[in-house]
Short mmCIF file of C-alpha atoms in Angstrom, two decimals:
data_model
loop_
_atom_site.label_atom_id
_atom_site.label_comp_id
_atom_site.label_asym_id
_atom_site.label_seq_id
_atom_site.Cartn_x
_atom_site.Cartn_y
_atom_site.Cartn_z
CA UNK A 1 156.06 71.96 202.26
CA UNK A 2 153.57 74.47 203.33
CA UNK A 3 150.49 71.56 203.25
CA UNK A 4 151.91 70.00 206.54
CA UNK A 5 151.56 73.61 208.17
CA UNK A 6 147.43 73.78 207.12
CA UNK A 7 146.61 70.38 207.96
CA UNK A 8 145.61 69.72 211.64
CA UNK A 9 148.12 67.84 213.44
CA UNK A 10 148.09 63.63 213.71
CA UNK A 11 147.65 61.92 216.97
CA UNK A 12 150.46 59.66 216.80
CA UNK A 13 152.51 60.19 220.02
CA UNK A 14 155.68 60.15 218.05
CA UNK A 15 155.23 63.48 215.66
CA UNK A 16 155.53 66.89 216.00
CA UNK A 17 152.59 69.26 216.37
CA UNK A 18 151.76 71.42 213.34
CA UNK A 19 153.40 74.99 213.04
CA UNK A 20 149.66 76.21 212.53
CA UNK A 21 148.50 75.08 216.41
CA UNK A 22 151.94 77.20 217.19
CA UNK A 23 151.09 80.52 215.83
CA UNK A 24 147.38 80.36 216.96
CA UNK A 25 148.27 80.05 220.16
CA UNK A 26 151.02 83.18 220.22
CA UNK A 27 148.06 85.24 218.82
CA UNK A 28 145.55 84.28 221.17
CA UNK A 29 147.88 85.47 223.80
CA UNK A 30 148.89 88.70 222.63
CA UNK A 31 145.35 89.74 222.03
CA UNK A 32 144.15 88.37 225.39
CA UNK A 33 142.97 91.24 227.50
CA UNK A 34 142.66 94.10 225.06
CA UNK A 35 146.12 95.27 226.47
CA UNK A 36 150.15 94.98 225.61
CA UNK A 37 151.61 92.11 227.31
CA UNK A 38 155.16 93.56 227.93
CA UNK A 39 156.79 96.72 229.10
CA UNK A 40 157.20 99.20 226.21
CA UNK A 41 157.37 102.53 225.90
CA UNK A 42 154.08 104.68 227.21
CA UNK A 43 153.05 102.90 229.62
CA UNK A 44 152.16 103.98 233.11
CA UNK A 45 152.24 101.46 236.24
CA UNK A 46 153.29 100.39 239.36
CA UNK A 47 157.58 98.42 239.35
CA UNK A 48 157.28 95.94 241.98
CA UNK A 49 160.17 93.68 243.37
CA UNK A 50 159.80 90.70 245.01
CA UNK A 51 161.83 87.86 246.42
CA UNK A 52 162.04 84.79 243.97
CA UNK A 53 158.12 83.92 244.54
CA UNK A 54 156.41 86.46 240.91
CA UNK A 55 153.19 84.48 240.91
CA UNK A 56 152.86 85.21 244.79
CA UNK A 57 153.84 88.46 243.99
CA UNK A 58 151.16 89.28 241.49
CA UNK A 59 148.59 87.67 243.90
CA UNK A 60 149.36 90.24 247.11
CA UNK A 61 149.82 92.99 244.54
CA UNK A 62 146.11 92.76 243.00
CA UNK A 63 145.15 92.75 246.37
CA UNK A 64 146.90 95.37 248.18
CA UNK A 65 146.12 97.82 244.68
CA UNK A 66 142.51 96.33 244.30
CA UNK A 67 141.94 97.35 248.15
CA UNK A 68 143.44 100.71 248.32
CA UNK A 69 142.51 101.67 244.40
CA UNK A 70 138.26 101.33 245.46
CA UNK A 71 139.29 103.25 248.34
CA UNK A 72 140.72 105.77 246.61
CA UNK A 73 138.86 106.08 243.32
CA UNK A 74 136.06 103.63 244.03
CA UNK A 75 135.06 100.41 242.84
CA UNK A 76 135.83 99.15 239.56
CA UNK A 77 132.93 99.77 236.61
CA UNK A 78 132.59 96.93 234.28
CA UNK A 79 130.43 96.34 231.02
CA UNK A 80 127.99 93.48 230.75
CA UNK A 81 128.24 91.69 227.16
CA UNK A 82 124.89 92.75 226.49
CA UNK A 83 125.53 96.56 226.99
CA UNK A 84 128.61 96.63 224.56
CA UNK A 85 128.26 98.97 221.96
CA UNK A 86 127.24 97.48 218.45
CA UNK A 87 127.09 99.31 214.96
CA UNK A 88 124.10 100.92 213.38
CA UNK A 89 121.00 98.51 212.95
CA UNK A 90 120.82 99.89 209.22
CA UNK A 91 122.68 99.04 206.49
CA UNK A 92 124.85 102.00 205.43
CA UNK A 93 124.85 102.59 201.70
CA UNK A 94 128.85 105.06 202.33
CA UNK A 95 131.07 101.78 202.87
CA UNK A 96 133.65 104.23 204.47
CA UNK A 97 131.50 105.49 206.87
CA UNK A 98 130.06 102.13 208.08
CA UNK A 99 133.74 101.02 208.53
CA UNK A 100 134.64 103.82 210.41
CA UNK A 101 131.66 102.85 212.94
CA UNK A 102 133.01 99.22 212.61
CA UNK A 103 136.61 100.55 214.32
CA UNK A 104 134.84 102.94 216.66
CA UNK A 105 132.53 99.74 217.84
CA UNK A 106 136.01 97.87 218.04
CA UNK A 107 138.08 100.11 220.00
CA UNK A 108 135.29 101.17 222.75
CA UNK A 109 134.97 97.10 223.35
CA UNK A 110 138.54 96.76 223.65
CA UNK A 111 138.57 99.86 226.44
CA UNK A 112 136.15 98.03 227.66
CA UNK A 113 138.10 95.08 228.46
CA UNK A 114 141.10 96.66 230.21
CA UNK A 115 141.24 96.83 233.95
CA UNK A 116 142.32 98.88 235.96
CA UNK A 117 145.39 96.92 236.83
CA UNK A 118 146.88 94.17 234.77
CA UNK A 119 150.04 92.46 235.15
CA UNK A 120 152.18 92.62 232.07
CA UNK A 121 155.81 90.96 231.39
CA UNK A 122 158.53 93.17 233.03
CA UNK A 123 161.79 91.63 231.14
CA UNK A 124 163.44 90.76 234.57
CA UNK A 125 163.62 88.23 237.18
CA UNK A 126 162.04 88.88 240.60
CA UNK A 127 160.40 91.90 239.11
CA UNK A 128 156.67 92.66 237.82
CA UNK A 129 155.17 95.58 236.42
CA UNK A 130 151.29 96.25 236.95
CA UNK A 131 149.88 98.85 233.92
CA UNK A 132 147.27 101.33 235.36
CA UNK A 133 144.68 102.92 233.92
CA UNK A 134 142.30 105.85 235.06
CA UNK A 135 144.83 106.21 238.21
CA UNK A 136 147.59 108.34 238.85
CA UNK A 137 150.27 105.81 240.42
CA UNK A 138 152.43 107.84 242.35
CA UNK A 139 149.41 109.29 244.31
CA UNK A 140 148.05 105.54 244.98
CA UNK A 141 151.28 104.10 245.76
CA UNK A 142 152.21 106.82 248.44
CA UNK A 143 148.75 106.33 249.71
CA UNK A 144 149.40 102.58 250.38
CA UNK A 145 152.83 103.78 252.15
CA UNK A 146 151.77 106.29 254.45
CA UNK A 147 148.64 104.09 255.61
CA UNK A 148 151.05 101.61 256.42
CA UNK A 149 153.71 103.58 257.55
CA UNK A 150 150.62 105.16 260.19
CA UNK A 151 149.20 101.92 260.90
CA UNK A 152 152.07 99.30 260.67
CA UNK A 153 149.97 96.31 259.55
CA UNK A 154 151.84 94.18 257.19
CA UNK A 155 149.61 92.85 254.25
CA UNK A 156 152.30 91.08 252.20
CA UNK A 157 154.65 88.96 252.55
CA UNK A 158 156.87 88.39 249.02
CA UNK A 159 156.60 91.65 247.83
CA UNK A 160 159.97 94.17 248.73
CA UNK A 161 159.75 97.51 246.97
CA UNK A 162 156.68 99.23 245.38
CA UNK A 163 157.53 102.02 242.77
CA UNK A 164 155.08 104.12 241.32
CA UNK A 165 156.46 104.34 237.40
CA UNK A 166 155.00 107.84 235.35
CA UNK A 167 156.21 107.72 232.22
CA UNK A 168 158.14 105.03 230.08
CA UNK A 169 160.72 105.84 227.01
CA UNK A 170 163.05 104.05 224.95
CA UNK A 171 166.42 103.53 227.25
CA UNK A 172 168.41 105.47 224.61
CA UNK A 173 170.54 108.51 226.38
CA UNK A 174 169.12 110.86 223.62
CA UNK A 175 165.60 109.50 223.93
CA UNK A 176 165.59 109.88 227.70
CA UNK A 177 166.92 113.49 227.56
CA UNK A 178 164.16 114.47 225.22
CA UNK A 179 161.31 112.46 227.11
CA UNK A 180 163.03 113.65 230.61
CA UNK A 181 162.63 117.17 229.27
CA UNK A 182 158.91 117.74 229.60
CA UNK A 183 158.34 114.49 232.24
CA UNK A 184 160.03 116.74 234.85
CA UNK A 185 158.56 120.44 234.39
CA UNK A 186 155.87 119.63 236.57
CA UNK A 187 157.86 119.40 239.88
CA UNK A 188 160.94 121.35 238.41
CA UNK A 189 160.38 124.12 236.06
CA UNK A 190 160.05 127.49 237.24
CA UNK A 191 158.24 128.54 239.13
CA UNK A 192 158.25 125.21 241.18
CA UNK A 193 161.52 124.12 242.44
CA UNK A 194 162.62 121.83 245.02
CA UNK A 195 164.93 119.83 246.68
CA UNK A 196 166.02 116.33 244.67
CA UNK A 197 168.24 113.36 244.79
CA UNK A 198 168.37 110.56 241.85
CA UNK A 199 168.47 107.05 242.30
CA UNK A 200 169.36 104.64 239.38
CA UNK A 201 168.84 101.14 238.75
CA UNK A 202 169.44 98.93 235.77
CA UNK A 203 168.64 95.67 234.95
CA UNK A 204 169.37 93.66 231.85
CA UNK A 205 170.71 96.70 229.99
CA UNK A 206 174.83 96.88 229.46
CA UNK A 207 175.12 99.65 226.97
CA UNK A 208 173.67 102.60 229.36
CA UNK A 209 176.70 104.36 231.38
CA UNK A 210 174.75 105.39 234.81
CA UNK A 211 177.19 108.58 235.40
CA UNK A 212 176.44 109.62 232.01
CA UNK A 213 172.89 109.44 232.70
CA UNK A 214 172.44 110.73 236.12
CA UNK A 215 174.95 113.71 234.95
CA UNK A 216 172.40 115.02 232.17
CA UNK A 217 169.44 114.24 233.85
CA UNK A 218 170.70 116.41 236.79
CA UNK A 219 171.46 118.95 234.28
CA UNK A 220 168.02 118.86 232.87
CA UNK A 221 166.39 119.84 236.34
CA UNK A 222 169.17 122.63 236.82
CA UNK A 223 167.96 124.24 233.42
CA UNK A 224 164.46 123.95 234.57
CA UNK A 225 165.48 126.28 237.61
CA UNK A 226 168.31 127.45 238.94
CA UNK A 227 166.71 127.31 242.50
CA UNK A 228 166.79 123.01 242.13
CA UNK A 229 168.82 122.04 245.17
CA UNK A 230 170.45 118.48 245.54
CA UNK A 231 169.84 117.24 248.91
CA UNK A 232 170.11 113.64 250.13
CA UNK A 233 169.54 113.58 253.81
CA UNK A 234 165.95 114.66 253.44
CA UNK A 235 165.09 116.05 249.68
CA UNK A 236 161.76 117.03 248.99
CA UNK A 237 161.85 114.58 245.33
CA UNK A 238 163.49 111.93 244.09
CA UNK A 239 163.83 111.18 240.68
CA UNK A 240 163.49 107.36 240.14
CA UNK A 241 165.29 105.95 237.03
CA UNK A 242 164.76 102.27 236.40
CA UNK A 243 166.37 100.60 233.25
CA UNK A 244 164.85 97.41 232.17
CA UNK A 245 166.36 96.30 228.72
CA UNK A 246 165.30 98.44 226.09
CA UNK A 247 162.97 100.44 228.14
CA UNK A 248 163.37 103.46 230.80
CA UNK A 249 160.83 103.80 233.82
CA UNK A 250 160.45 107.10 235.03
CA UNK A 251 159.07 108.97 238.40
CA UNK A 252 158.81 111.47 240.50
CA UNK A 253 158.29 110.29 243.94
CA UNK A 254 158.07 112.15 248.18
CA UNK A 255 159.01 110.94 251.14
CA UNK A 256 161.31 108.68 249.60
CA UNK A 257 163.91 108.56 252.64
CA UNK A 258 160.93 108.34 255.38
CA UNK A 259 159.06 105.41 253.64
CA UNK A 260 162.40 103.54 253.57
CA UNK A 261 162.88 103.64 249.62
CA UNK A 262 159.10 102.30 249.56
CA UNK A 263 160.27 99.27 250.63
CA UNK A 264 157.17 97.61 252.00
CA UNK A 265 158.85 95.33 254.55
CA UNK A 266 160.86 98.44 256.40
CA UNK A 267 158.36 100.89 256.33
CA UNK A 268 155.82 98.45 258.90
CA UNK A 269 158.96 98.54 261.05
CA UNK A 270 159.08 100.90 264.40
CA UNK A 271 162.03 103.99 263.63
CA UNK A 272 164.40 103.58 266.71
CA UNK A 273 165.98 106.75 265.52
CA UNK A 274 165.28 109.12 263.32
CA UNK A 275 168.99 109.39 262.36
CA UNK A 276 168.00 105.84 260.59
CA UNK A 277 166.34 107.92 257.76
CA UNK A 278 170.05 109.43 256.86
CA UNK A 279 171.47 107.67 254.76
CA UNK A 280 174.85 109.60 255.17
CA UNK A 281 175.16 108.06 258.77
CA UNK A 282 174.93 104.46 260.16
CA UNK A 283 172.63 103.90 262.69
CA UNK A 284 174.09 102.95 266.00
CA UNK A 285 174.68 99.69 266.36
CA UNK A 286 177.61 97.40 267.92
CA UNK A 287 180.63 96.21 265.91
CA UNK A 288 179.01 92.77 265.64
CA UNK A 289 175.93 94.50 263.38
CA UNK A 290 178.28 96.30 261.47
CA UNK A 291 180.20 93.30 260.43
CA UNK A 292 177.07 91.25 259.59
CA UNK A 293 175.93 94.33 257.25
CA UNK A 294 179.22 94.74 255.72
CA UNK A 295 179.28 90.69 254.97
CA UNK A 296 175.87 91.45 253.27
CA UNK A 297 177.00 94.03 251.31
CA UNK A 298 179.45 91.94 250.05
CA UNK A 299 177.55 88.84 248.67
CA UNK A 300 175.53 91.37 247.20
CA UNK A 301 178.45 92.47 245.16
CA UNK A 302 179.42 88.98 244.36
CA UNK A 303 176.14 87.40 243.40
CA UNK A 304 174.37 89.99 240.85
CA UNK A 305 170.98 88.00 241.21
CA UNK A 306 168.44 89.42 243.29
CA UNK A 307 167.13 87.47 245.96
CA UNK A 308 168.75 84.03 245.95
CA UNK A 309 169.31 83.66 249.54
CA UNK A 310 168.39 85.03 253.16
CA UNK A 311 171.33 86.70 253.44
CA UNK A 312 170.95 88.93 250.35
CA UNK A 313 167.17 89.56 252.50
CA UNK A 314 168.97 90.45 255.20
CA UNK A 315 171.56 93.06 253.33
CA UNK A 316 168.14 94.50 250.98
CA UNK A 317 166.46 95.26 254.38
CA UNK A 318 169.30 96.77 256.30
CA UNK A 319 170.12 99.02 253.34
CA UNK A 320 166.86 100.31 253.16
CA UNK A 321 166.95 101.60 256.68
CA UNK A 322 170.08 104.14 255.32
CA UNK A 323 172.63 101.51 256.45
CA UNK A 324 175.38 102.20 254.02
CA UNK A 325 178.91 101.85 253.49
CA UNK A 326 180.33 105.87 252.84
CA UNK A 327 182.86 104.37 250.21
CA UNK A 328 180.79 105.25 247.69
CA UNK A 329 180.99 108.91 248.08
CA UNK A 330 185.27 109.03 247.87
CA UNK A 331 184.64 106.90 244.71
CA UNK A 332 182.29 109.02 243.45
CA UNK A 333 183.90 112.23 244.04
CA UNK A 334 186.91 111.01 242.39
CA UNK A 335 184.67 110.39 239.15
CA UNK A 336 184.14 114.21 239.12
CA UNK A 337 182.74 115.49 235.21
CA UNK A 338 182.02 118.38 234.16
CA UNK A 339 180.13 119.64 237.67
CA UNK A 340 181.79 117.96 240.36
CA UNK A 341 179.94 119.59 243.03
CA UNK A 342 176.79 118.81 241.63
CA UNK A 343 177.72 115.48 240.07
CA UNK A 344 179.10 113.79 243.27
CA UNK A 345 176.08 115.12 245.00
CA UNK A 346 173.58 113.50 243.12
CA UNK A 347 175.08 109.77 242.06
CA UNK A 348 176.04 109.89 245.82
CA UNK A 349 172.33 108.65 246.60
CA UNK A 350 172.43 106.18 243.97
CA UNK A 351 175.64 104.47 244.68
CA UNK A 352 175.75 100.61 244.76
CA UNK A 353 173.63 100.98 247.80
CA UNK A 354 170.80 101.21 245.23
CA UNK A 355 172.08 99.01 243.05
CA UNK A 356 171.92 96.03 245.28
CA UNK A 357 168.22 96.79 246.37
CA UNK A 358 165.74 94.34 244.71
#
């Protein structure tokens, strides 16, 4: 049996191509690039969500990053062949030592051929993850807002919502706690403090409870400092909790509310009123508007996959300018735990409003 598997494959039309060709090809892949090819745990990047079109999507992203990232932390350095490091010209008579030097050479040609942005399999439809390296995301995804949030020039077209994504974990509620633990001292722990709201999304996951999770999360910043306020009119950080499968994306992110949930579409868009950025009150608008949102809303709830039609567009854009139904707050409230000030406060900004967002 395993002869068939070694021999090269026939070309008669008719047969099957040899396991061999099969497994070649899964390797090539995986070690095209230098890099992992999936989200996992440890990685840092940019989540990006897009409307049905990923290929597009990748396209406009390298782009947009590419243009902003040389602008920020200038062009991109790369490594001819011919200056690649290679091992010792002499022969080495300690067989360890020259093998050591063998992995060294290995590893600084493999850095080599990472760059600074590459697109790697996210788990979920209408979604891609770019890893970074060298960067710091949430400084050059801000950057990209507030230039276009200044200048109002809309450079894409497919891509929705750009989130800059820290720190990774497993998306296990005792693995989160622990990696949440340190991954928020930096904004939280005394003595910085601050003003926060969390927003949750999960996608392709079923055995994470999101009350659970926001609940000990929000705990976790309270024991950093007492001082940690929840506000979600206008809080100074959000915490940004995205669930993909087995994996949890982490961030800390500003200016959240005023770069329309760094939704790219909104945030080219002119403010009529600054009471948009509230997400606590509708912005005025006649009855006819108000149906049309609360229609959106609605197929939202019906039809759990993102981006199918224009009117799911429609309800994604209106509910990133703070256009929300305040249901969710009674429900919430009603879901008290063991703080039910502080619990209804903080899954109050991450009600289904989120949810539905691409």
């Amino acid at each position: 049996m395993a002869a068939p598997v070694q021999q090269p494959p026939q070309s008669s039309g008719g047969k099957r191509k040899g396991k061999a060709q099969y497994v070649q090809a899964k390797r090539a892949r995986r070690c095209d690039g230098g890099g992992p090819r999936q989200l996992e745990p440890g990685l840092q990047g940019i989540l990006i969500t897009c409307n049905m079109n990923e290929r597009k999507c990748v396209e406009e992203a390298y782009s947009l990053l590419n243009e902003y990232g040389d602008d920020m932390y200038g062009p991109e350095k790369f490594t001819d062949k011919d200056q690649q490091p290679s091992g010792s010209e002499g022969e080495d008579d300690d067989v360890e030592a020259a093998l050591k030097k063998e992995v060294g050479d290995i590893k600084a040609s493999t850095e080599m051929k990472l760059r600074r942005f590459q697109s790697v399999e996210s788990g979920a439809n209408n979604v891609v993850f770019i890893r970074t390296l060298g960067i710091e995301p949430e400084k050059l995804v801000h950057h990209i807002l507030q230039d276009k949030y200044k200048t109002k020039k809309k450079k894409t077209r497919v891509i929705l919502r750009m989130l800059p994504i820290s720190g990774t974990c497993k998306a296990f509620l005792e693995d989160m706690k622990k990696y949440a633990e340190t991954f928020l001292e930096p904004w939280f722990k005394a003595p910085n403090k601050g003003t926060f709201q969390i927003v949750y999304k999960s996608r392709n996951n079923i055995h994470m409870n999101r009350e659970e999770v926001i609940k000990e999360l929000a705990g976790i910043v309270g024991s950093l400092n007492s001082e940690n306020k929840v506000d979600l009119t206008n809080p100074q950080y959000t915490v940004v909790v995205e669930i993909i499968k087995a994996v949890c994306c982490l961030s800390v992110v500003t200016d959240y509310m005023l770069f329309r949930k760094y939704n790219l579409q909104e945030v080219v868009k002119s403010a009529k009123d600054p009471s948009q950025l509230n997400p606590k009150q509708p912005a005025q608008a006649g009855n006819g508007k108000e149906a049309k949102l609360e229609s959106g809303d609605k197929s939202n709830q019906n039809d759990p996959a993102e981006g199918k039609n224009n009117q799911q567009v429609v309800s994604e854009n209106n509910e990133e300018l703070g256009q929300t139904k305040p249901r969710s707050e009674t429900q919430v409230a009603s879901e008290g735990g063991a703080n039910p000030e502080l619990e209804s406060q903080v899954t109050e900004g991450s009600e289904p409003n989120e949810n539905d967002l691409s």
